[in-house]
CSV table of C-alpha atoms in Angstrom, one decimal:
chain,number,residue,atom,x,y,z
A,150,MET,CA,14.1,16.4,-50.4
A,151,THR,CA,10.9,17.8,-49.0
A,152,GLU,CA,8.4,15.1,-47.2
A,153,SER,CA,5.7,16.5,-50.1
A,154,LEU,CA,8.1,15.7,-53.3
A,155,GLN,CA,8.9,12.3,-51.5
A,156,SER,CA,5.1,11.2,-51.2
A,157,ILE,CA,4.5,12.1,-54.7
A,158,ILE,CA,7.4,10.2,-56.0
A,159,ALA,CA,6.3,7.3,-53.7
A,160,GLU,CA,3.0,7.8,-55.5
A,161,ILE,CA,4.6,7.8,-59.0
A,162,HIS,CA,6.3,4.5,-58.2
A,163,GLN,CA,3.0,2.8,-57.0
A,164,ALA,CA,1.4,4.0,-60.5
A,165,PRO,CA,1.6,1.3,-63.4
A,166,HIS,CA,3.7,3.6,-65.6
A,167,ARG,CA,7.1,3.0,-66.8
A,168,LEU,CA,9.4,5.7,-67.8
A,169,ALA,CA,12.6,6.6,-69.7
A,170,LEU,CA,14.0,10.2,-69.3
A,171,ALA,CA,16.8,12.5,-70.8
A,172,ILE,CA,17.6,15.8,-69.0
A,173,THR,CA,20.1,18.1,-70.2
A,174,GLY,CA,21.0,21.8,-69.0
A,175,GLY,CA,19.7,21.6,-65.6
A,176,GLY,CA,17.1,19.6,-63.3
A,177,SER,CA,19.2,16.4,-63.5
A,178,ALA,CA,18.5,15.9,-59.7
A,179,ALA,CA,15.2,14.9,-60.5
A,180,ILE,CA,16.9,11.5,-61.5
A,181,SER,CA,18.5,11.1,-58.2
A,182,ARG,CA,15.3,11.9,-56.3
A,183,LEU,CA,13.2,9.5,-58.3
A,184,LEU,CA,15.8,6.7,-57.9
A,185,GLY,CA,16.3,8.0,-54.0
A,186,VAL,CA,12.8,6.6,-53.0
A,187,PRO,CA,12.1,3.2,-52.9
A,188,GLY,CA,10.2,1.4,-55.7
A,189,ALA,CA,12.5,3.2,-58.5
A,190,SER,CA,13.0,-0.2,-60.3
A,191,ARG,CA,9.1,-0.4,-60.9
A,192,THR,CA,9.0,2.7,-62.7
A,193,VAL,CA,12.5,4.0,-64.2
A,194,LEU,CA,13.7,2.0,-67.1
A,195,GLU,CA,16.3,4.5,-68.4
A,196,ALA,CA,17.8,7.8,-67.4
A,197,ILE,CA,20.3,9.8,-69.1
A,198,VAL,CA,21.9,13.3,-69.4
A,199,PRO,CA,22.7,14.2,-72.8
A,200,TYR,CA,24.9,17.2,-71.7
A,201,HIS,CA,27.3,17.6,-74.2
A,202,PRO,CA,25.7,19.1,-77.7
A,203,GLN,CA,27.1,16.1,-79.5
A,204,SER,CA,25.5,13.8,-77.0
A,205,LEU,CA,21.9,15.6,-77.5
A,206,ALA,CA,22.6,15.4,-81.4
A,207,GLU,CA,23.0,11.8,-81.3
A,208,TYR,CA,19.9,11.1,-78.8
A,209,LEU,CA,17.9,13.3,-81.4
A,210,GLY,CA,19.2,12.1,-84.6
A,211,GLY,CA,20.4,15.6,-85.6
A,212,ASP,CA,21.4,18.9,-84.2
A,213,PRO,CA,18.4,20.7,-82.6
A,214,ASP,CA,17.6,24.5,-83.9
A,215,GLN,CA,17.9,25.4,-80.4
A,216,ALA,CA,19.1,23.4,-77.3
A,217,CYS,CA,16.9,24.9,-74.6
A,218,SER,CA,13.4,25.3,-76.2
A,219,ALA,CA,9.9,23.7,-75.8
A,220,LYS,CA,10.5,21.9,-79.5
A,221,THR,CA,13.8,20.4,-78.2
A,222,ALA,CA,11.9,19.1,-75.2
A,223,ARG,CA,9.4,17.6,-76.8
A,224,ALA,CA,11.8,15.9,-79.3
A,225,MET,CA,13.7,14.4,-76.3
A,226,ALA,CA,10.4,13.1,-74.8
A,227,MET,CA,9.4,11.3,-77.9
A,228,ALA,CA,12.9,9.7,-78.3
A,229,ALA,CA,12.5,8.7,-74.9
A,230,PHE,CA,9.0,7.4,-75.3
A,231,GLN,CA,10.6,5.4,-78.4
A,232,ARG,CA,13.4,4.1,-76.2
A,233,ALA,CA,10.7,3.1,-73.4
A,234,ARG,CA,8.8,1.0,-76.0
A,235,ARG,CA,12.0,-0.8,-77.1
A,236,LEU,CA,13.0,-1.4,-73.6
A,237,ASP,CA,9.9,-2.6,-72.3
A,238,LYS,CA,7.9,-5.0,-74.4
A,239,GLU,CA,5.6,-6.3,-71.9
A,240,THR,CA,3.9,-3.3,-70.3
A,241,ASP,CA,0.9,-2.1,-72.0
A,242,GLN,CA,1.8,1.0,-74.3
A,243,ARG,CA,-0.8,2.9,-72.4
A,244,PHE,CA,1.4,3.1,-69.4
A,245,LEU,CA,4.8,4.0,-71.3
A,246,LEU,CA,6.2,7.4,-70.6
A,247,GLY,CA,8.9,9.3,-72.2
A,248,LEU,CA,10.2,12.5,-70.6
A,249,GLY,CA,12.3,15.2,-72.0
A,250,ALA,CA,13.8,18.3,-70.1
A,251,THR,CA,16.2,21.1,-71.2
A,252,ALA,CA,17.2,24.3,-69.2
A,253,ALA,CA,19.4,27.1,-69.4
A,254,LEU,CA,20.0,28.1,-65.7
A,255,SER,CA,22.3,30.5,-63.9
A,256,THR,CA,26.1,29.9,-65.0
A,257,ASP,CA,29.6,31.5,-64.6
A,258,ARG,CA,29.7,32.3,-68.2
A,259,ASP,CA,28.1,35.1,-70.5
A,260,ARG,CA,24.7,33.5,-71.8
A,261,ARG,CA,21.9,35.3,-73.7
A,262,GLY,CA,18.3,35.0,-72.8
A,263,GLU,CA,16.2,34.2,-69.6
A,264,ASN,CA,16.8,31.4,-67.2
A,265,ARG,CA,14.2,28.9,-68.2
A,266,VAL,CA,13.2,25.3,-68.1
A,267,PHE,CA,11.3,23.3,-70.7
A,268,VAL,CA,9.6,19.8,-69.9
A,269,SER,CA,7.5,17.6,-71.9
A,270,VAL,CA,6.3,14.2,-71.2
A,271,GLN,CA,5.2,12.0,-74.3
A,272,SER,CA,2.8,9.0,-73.9
A,273,LEU,CA,0.6,7.1,-76.3
A,274,ALA,CA,-2.7,9.5,-75.1
A,275,SER,CA,-0.9,12.9,-75.2
A,276,THR,CA,2.0,15.2,-75.7
A,277,ARG,CA,2.2,17.3,-72.4
A,278,GLU,CA,4.6,20.3,-72.1
A,279,ALA,CA,5.5,22.9,-69.4
A,280,SER,CA,7.9,26.0,-69.2
A,281,LEU,CA,9.0,28.2,-66.7
A,282,VAL,CA,10.8,31.2,-67.2
A,283,LEU,CA,12.6,32.0,-63.6
A,284,ALA,CA,12.9,35.5,-62.2
A,285,GLY,CA,16.0,36.8,-60.9
A,286,GLY,CA,17.2,36.4,-57.3
A,287,ARG,CA,18.0,32.6,-57.2
A,288,THR,CA,21.1,30.8,-56.7
A,289,ARG,CA,22.0,28.0,-59.3
A,290,ALA,CA,21.4,25.3,-56.7
A,291,GLU,CA,17.8,26.9,-56.1
A,292,GLU,CA,17.2,26.9,-59.7
A,293,GLU,CA,18.3,23.4,-60.1
A,294,ALA,CA,15.9,22.5,-57.3
A,295,LEU,CA,13.1,24.0,-58.9
A,296,ALA,CA,13.8,22.5,-62.2
A,297,ALA,CA,14.0,19.1,-60.9
A,298,THR,CA,10.5,19.8,-58.9
A,299,LEU,CA,9.1,20.8,-62.2
A,300,ILE,CA,10.1,17.5,-63.8
A,301,VAL,CA,8.5,15.6,-61.1
A,302,ASP,CA,5.5,17.6,-60.9
A,303,LEU,CA,5.0,17.0,-64.8
A,304,LEU,CA,5.6,13.5,-64.5
A,305,ALA,CA,3.1,13.0,-61.6
A,306,GLU,CA,0.2,14.6,-63.7
A,307,ALA,CA,1.2,12.2,-66.8
A,308,CYS,CA,0.5,9.5,-64.0
A,309,GLY,CA,-2.7,11.1,-63.5
A,310,LEU,CA,-1.8,12.1,-59.8
A,311,PRO,CA,-2.6,15.5,-58.3
A,312,ALA,CA,0.5,17.5,-58.1
A,313,ASP,CA,1.2,21.0,-56.9
A,314,LEU,CA,4.7,21.0,-56.2
A,315,LEU,CA,5.6,24.5,-57.6
A,316,LEU,CA,4.2,26.5,-54.5
A,317,SER,CA,7.9,28.0,-53.8
A,318,GLN,CA,7.6,29.4,-57.5
A,319,ASN,CA,8.2,33.2,-57.4
A,320,SER,CA,5.1,35.3,-58.5
A,321,GLN,CA,7.6,36.9,-61.1
A,322,ASP,CA,8.2,33.7,-62.6
A,323,GLU,CA,6.3,32.8,-66.0
A,324,PHE,CA,4.6,29.5,-66.0
A,325,HIS,CA,2.9,27.7,-68.9
A,326,GLU,CA,1.4,24.2,-69.4
A,327,HIS,CA,-0.2,22.7,-72.4
A,328,VAL,CA,-1.6,19.3,-73.2
A,329,THR,CA,-2.3,18.1,-76.6
A,330,ALA,CA,-4.5,14.8,-76.8
A,331,GLY,CA,-3.6,12.3,-79.7
A,332,LYS,CA,-6.5,11.7,-81.9
A,333,PRO,CA,-7.4,7.9,-81.8
A,334,GLU,CA,-5.6,7.5,-85.5
A,335,TRP,CA,-2.6,9.2,-84.3
A,336,GLN,CA,-2.3,6.9,-81.3
A,337,ALA,CA,-2.7,3.9,-83.7
A,338,LEU,CA,-0.1,5.2,-85.9
A,339,LEU,CA,2.3,6.0,-83.0
A,340,ALA,CA,1.7,2.3,-81.5
A,341,GLY,CA,2.5,0.7,-84.8
A,342,GLN,CA,-1.0,-0.7,-85.1
A,343,ILE,CA,-1.6,1.3,-88.6
A,344,LEU,CA,0.7,2.5,-91.2
A,345,SER,CA,-1.4,5.3,-92.6
A,346,THR,CA,-4.4,7.7,-91.4
A,347,ALA,CA,-5.9,7.4,-94.8
A,348,VAL,CA,-9.4,6.2,-94.9
A,349,ALA,CA,-9.5,2.8,-96.8
A,350,THR,CA,-12.7,3.5,-98.8
A,351,GLN,CA,-11.2,6.9,-99.9
A,352,PRO,CA,-7.3,6.4,-100.8
A,353,PRO,CA,-5.4,9.3,-102.5
A,354,GLN,CA,-5.3,9.6,-106.1
A,355,ALA,CA,-2.1,11.4,-106.0
A,356,LEU,CA,0.3,12.1,-103.1
A,357,PHE,CA,2.5,15.1,-102.4
A,358,PRO,CA,4.8,14.0,-99.7
A,359,GLY,CA,6.5,16.5,-97.4
A,360,ALA,CA,7.0,18.3,-94.0
A,361,PHE,CA,5.2,21.4,-94.9
A,362,ASN,CA,6.7,23.2,-92.1
A,363,PRO,CA,5.8,25.6,-93.2
A,364,LEU,CA,3.3,25.3,-96.3
A,365,HIS,CA,4.0,28.2,-98.4
A,366,ASP,CA,2.8,29.6,-101.8
A,367,GLY,CA,5.2,27.3,-103.8
A,368,HIS,CA,3.5,24.3,-102.4
A,369,ARG,CA,0.2,25.8,-103.2
A,370,THR,CA,1.2,26.5,-106.7
A,371,MET,CA,2.6,22.9,-107.0
A,372,ILE,CA,-0.9,21.2,-105.7
A,373,ARG,CA,-2.8,23.4,-108.4
A,374,LEU,CA,-0.6,22.4,-111.2
A,375,ALA,CA,-0.4,18.9,-110.3
A,376,ARG,CA,-4.1,18.8,-110.1
A,377,ASP,CA,-4.3,20.0,-113.7
A,378,LEU,CA,-1.4,17.7,-114.9
A,379,LEU,CA,-2.6,14.6,-113.6
A,380,ASP,CA,-6.2,15.3,-113.8
A,381,CYS,CA,-7.1,14.3,-110.3
A,382,PRO,CA,-7.2,15.6,-106.7
A,383,VAL,CA,-3.8,15.8,-104.7
A,384,SER,CA,-3.5,14.4,-101.0
A,385,LEU,CA,-0.6,15.8,-98.9
A,386,GLU,CA,1.3,13.2,-97.0
A,387,ILE,CA,3.5,13.7,-94.0
A,388,SER,CA,5.5,10.8,-92.6
A,389,ALA,CA,5.1,11.2,-88.6
A,390,PHE,CA,8.3,8.8,-88.5
A,391,ASN,CA,11.6,9.7,-90.3
A,392,VAL,CA,15.0,7.7,-90.3
A,393,ASP,CA,17.2,8.4,-87.1
A,394,LYS,CA,14.9,11.0,-85.9
A,395,PRO,CA,12.1,11.0,-83.2
A,396,PRO,CA,8.5,10.7,-84.8
A,397,LEU,CA,6.4,13.8,-84.9
A,398,ASP,CA,4.6,14.5,-81.5
A,399,TYR,CA,0.8,15.2,-81.2
A,400,PHE,CA,1.6,19.1,-80.9
A,401,ASP,CA,3.1,19.0,-84.3
A,402,MET,CA,0.7,16.7,-85.8
A,403,ALA,CA,-2.1,19.1,-84.5
A,404,HIS,CA,-0.1,22.1,-85.7
A,405,ARG,CA,0.4,20.8,-89.2
A,406,GLU,CA,-3.3,19.4,-89.5
A,407,ALA,CA,-4.6,22.9,-88.6
A,408,VAL,CA,-2.4,24.4,-91.1
A,409,VAL,CA,-2.2,22.0,-94.2
A,410,GLY,CA,-5.3,20.1,-93.3
A,411,GLY,CA,-7.5,23.3,-93.4
A,412,GLU,CA,-6.7,23.6,-97.1
A,413,TYR,CA,-5.8,20.2,-98.5
A,414,PRO,CA,-6.8,16.6,-97.7
A,415,LEU,CA,-3.9,15.5,-95.5
A,416,VAL,CA,-2.5,11.9,-94.6
A,417,PHE,CA,0.0,11.2,-91.9
A,418,THR,CA,2.0,7.8,-92.4
A,419,HIS,CA,4.6,5.6,-90.8
A,420,ALA,CA,6.4,5.7,-94.4
A,421,PRO,CA,9.9,7.6,-94.5
A,422,THR,CA,11.3,6.2,-97.6
A,423,PHE,CA,9.5,5.9,-101.1
A,424,VAL,CA,9.5,2.3,-101.2
A,425,GLU,CA,7.3,2.3,-98.2
A,426,LYS,CA,5.1,4.8,-99.5
A,427,SER,CA,4.6,2.9,-102.9
A,428,ALA,CA,3.7,-0.2,-100.6
A,429,LEU,CA,0.9,1.9,-99.1
A,430,PHE,CA,-0.4,3.6,-102.3
A,431,PRO,CA,0.4,1.7,-105.2
A,432,GLY,CA,-0.6,2.9,-108.8
A,433,ILE,CA,-0.5,6.7,-108.1
A,434,PRO,CA,1.9,9.5,-108.8
A,435,PHE,CA,4.0,11.2,-106.3
A,436,VAL,CA,4.5,14.9,-106.4
A,437,VAL,CA,7.9,15.7,-105.6
A,438,GLY,CA,10.9,18.3,-106.2
A,439,VAL,CA,14.1,17.9,-108.1
A,440,ASP,CA,16.1,17.6,-104.8
A,441,THR,CA,13.7,14.7,-104.0
A,442,ILE,CA,14.0,12.8,-107.2
A,443,LYS,CA,17.9,13.1,-107.1
A,444,ARG,CA,18.2,11.5,-103.6
A,445,ILE,CA,16.0,8.7,-104.6
A,446,ALA,CA,18.8,7.8,-107.3
A,447,GLN,CA,21.6,8.3,-104.8
A,448,PRO,CA,23.2,5.1,-103.5
A,449,ARG,CA,24.2,6.8,-100.1
A,450,TYR,CA,20.7,6.5,-99.1
A,451,TYR,CA,20.6,2.8,-99.5
A,452,GLU,CA,23.7,2.0,-97.3
A,453,ASP,CA,25.8,2.9,-100.3
A,454,SER,CA,24.7,0.0,-102.6
A,455,GLU,CA,24.0,0.9,-106.1
A,456,LEU,CA,22.2,-2.5,-106.3
A,457,LYS,CA,19.7,-1.9,-103.6
A,458,CYS,CA,19.2,1.5,-104.9
A,459,LEU,CA,18.3,0.2,-108.2
A,460,ARG,CA,16.1,-2.4,-106.9
A,461,ALA,CA,14.3,0.1,-104.7
A,462,ILE,CA,13.6,2.2,-107.9
A,463,GLU,CA,12.4,-1.0,-109.7
A,464,THR,CA,10.1,-1.8,-106.9
A,465,ILE,CA,8.4,1.5,-107.2
A,466,ALA,CA,8.0,1.1,-110.7
A,467,GLU,CA,6.5,-2.4,-110.4
A,468,ARG,CA,3.8,-1.2,-108.1
A,469,GLY,CA,2.9,1.1,-110.7
A,470,ASN,CA,3.9,4.5,-109.2
A,471,SER,CA,5.4,7.6,-111.1
A,472,PHE,CA,6.7,11.0,-110.3
A,473,LEU,CA,5.4,14.3,-111.0
A,474,VAL,CA,9.1,16.5,-110.9
A,475,PHE,CA,9.1,20.3,-110.1
A,476,GLY,CA,12.3,22.4,-110.6
A,477,ARG,CA,14.0,24.2,-107.7
A,478,ARG,CA,16.5,26.8,-107.3
A,479,ASN,CA,20.0,25.2,-106.4
A,480,ASP,CA,23.0,27.1,-105.9
A,481,GLU,CA,21.5,30.2,-107.9
A,482,VAL,CA,20.8,27.9,-110.8
A,483,PHE,CA,17.1,26.6,-111.4
A,484,GLU,CA,17.1,22.8,-112.0
A,485,THR,CA,14.2,20.8,-113.6
A,486,LEU,CA,14.1,17.2,-114.4
A,487,ASP,CA,15.8,17.5,-118.1
A,488,ASP,CA,19.1,18.6,-116.1
A,489,LEU,CA,19.3,15.6,-114.1
A,490,GLU,CA,21.0,12.4,-114.9
A,491,LEU,CA,18.9,9.8,-113.6
A,492,PRO,CA,18.9,6.0,-113.8
A,493,ALA,CA,16.9,4.7,-117.0
A,494,PRO,CA,14.2,2.9,-114.5
A,495,LEU,CA,13.9,5.9,-112.7
A,496,ARG,CA,13.5,8.5,-115.6
A,497,ALA,CA,11.1,6.2,-117.1
A,498,ILE,CA,8.3,6.8,-114.5
A,499,CYS,CA,9.1,10.7,-114.1
A,500,GLN,CA,7.2,13.4,-116.0
A,501,GLY,CA,8.8,16.6,-115.4
A,502,VAL,CA,7.2,20.1,-115.0
A,503,GLU,CA,8.8,23.1,-117.2
A,504,GLU,CA,10.3,26.1,-115.6
A,505,ALA,CA,7.9,28.0,-117.9
A,506,MET,CA,5.0,26.6,-115.8
A,507,PHE,CA,6.3,26.6,-112.4
A,508,ARG,CA,9.5,28.5,-110.7
A,509,HIS,CA,9.6,29.4,-106.9
A,510,ASP,CA,12.8,30.3,-105.4
A,511,ILE,CA,11.9,30.2,-101.5
A,512,SER,CA,12.2,27.1,-99.7
A,513,SER,CA,10.5,26.2,-96.2
A,514,SER,CA,13.8,26.0,-94.6
A,515,GLU,CA,14.3,29.9,-95.8
A,516,LEU,CA,10.9,30.7,-94.3
A,517,ARG,CA,11.7,29.2,-91.1
A,518,GLY,CA,15.0,31.0,-90.9
A,519,SER,CA,13.4,34.4,-91.8
């Protein structure tokens, strides 16, 4: 370990921040370097290496689209940040950090793509990310050392420390860094201080929940028709928190707001289920597709309990909510509300949109894959 690296790690340990980190694919030497400098117990809450694909999938709550990417590093950082919040309930949340890093380095097997490292640090204030595409001519050990240095470098920056440890970087390397600050209401949502970014004096009159990744013409048509059928404005809702997955980071929230919020009113919530949505927004209609309404009626989403499923539906109905249901193509067949067998209490609060009024056969997942 170089003297400059040891010195900056010592400063990290003197800072008030506490950290959970997860590293895969390369750069795990950063863990031993952090632990090798006195004072690590003041900083490191947890350090894991989810190296096997299944281990990484369990850490993230599902298979990432790509193991080595900026998006995966950010998801790992957010998962680590949530771990830090659970492990340390005494430290002010402003000083908790989650770090995620994923790398694809030189190997003895065939692998497509460049050697690269992605690192992200999530805090209550910001989502910080850096990428380094490595030029050739280094050994695996040298690449590992550089990846570890980048991890420590980004961690130091997140702690508010001046860090410039990548002086050994080859001029042919490609380095990028970006920081997305969280808006005050996003920070309050992530901290659990609020459950919705909706303005209390202007609550939504109708809500269209979804990921909107991306927002496409089918969504736009649904919104236009819903406005006409419900005779009220429609707001879009994105739950920043989802069951068994890390919350959305600020980069994702800023991107969704730029794309979606530029066209329609947008609300971020901590309400992954419709029971939770109905508690936040009682008495209003939800705009959904047939796939969503089918899931609401399936006991497997309620711990395989038909009783819990029925009780959830009854709760939504008791709160005065209803569903405007649009059709969707499934297995080459376009399904509408009339094609479904639903529990009577759920069917009673559903209004269907006929295929003659709406048909759109391209989904967000298909657009992402194209």
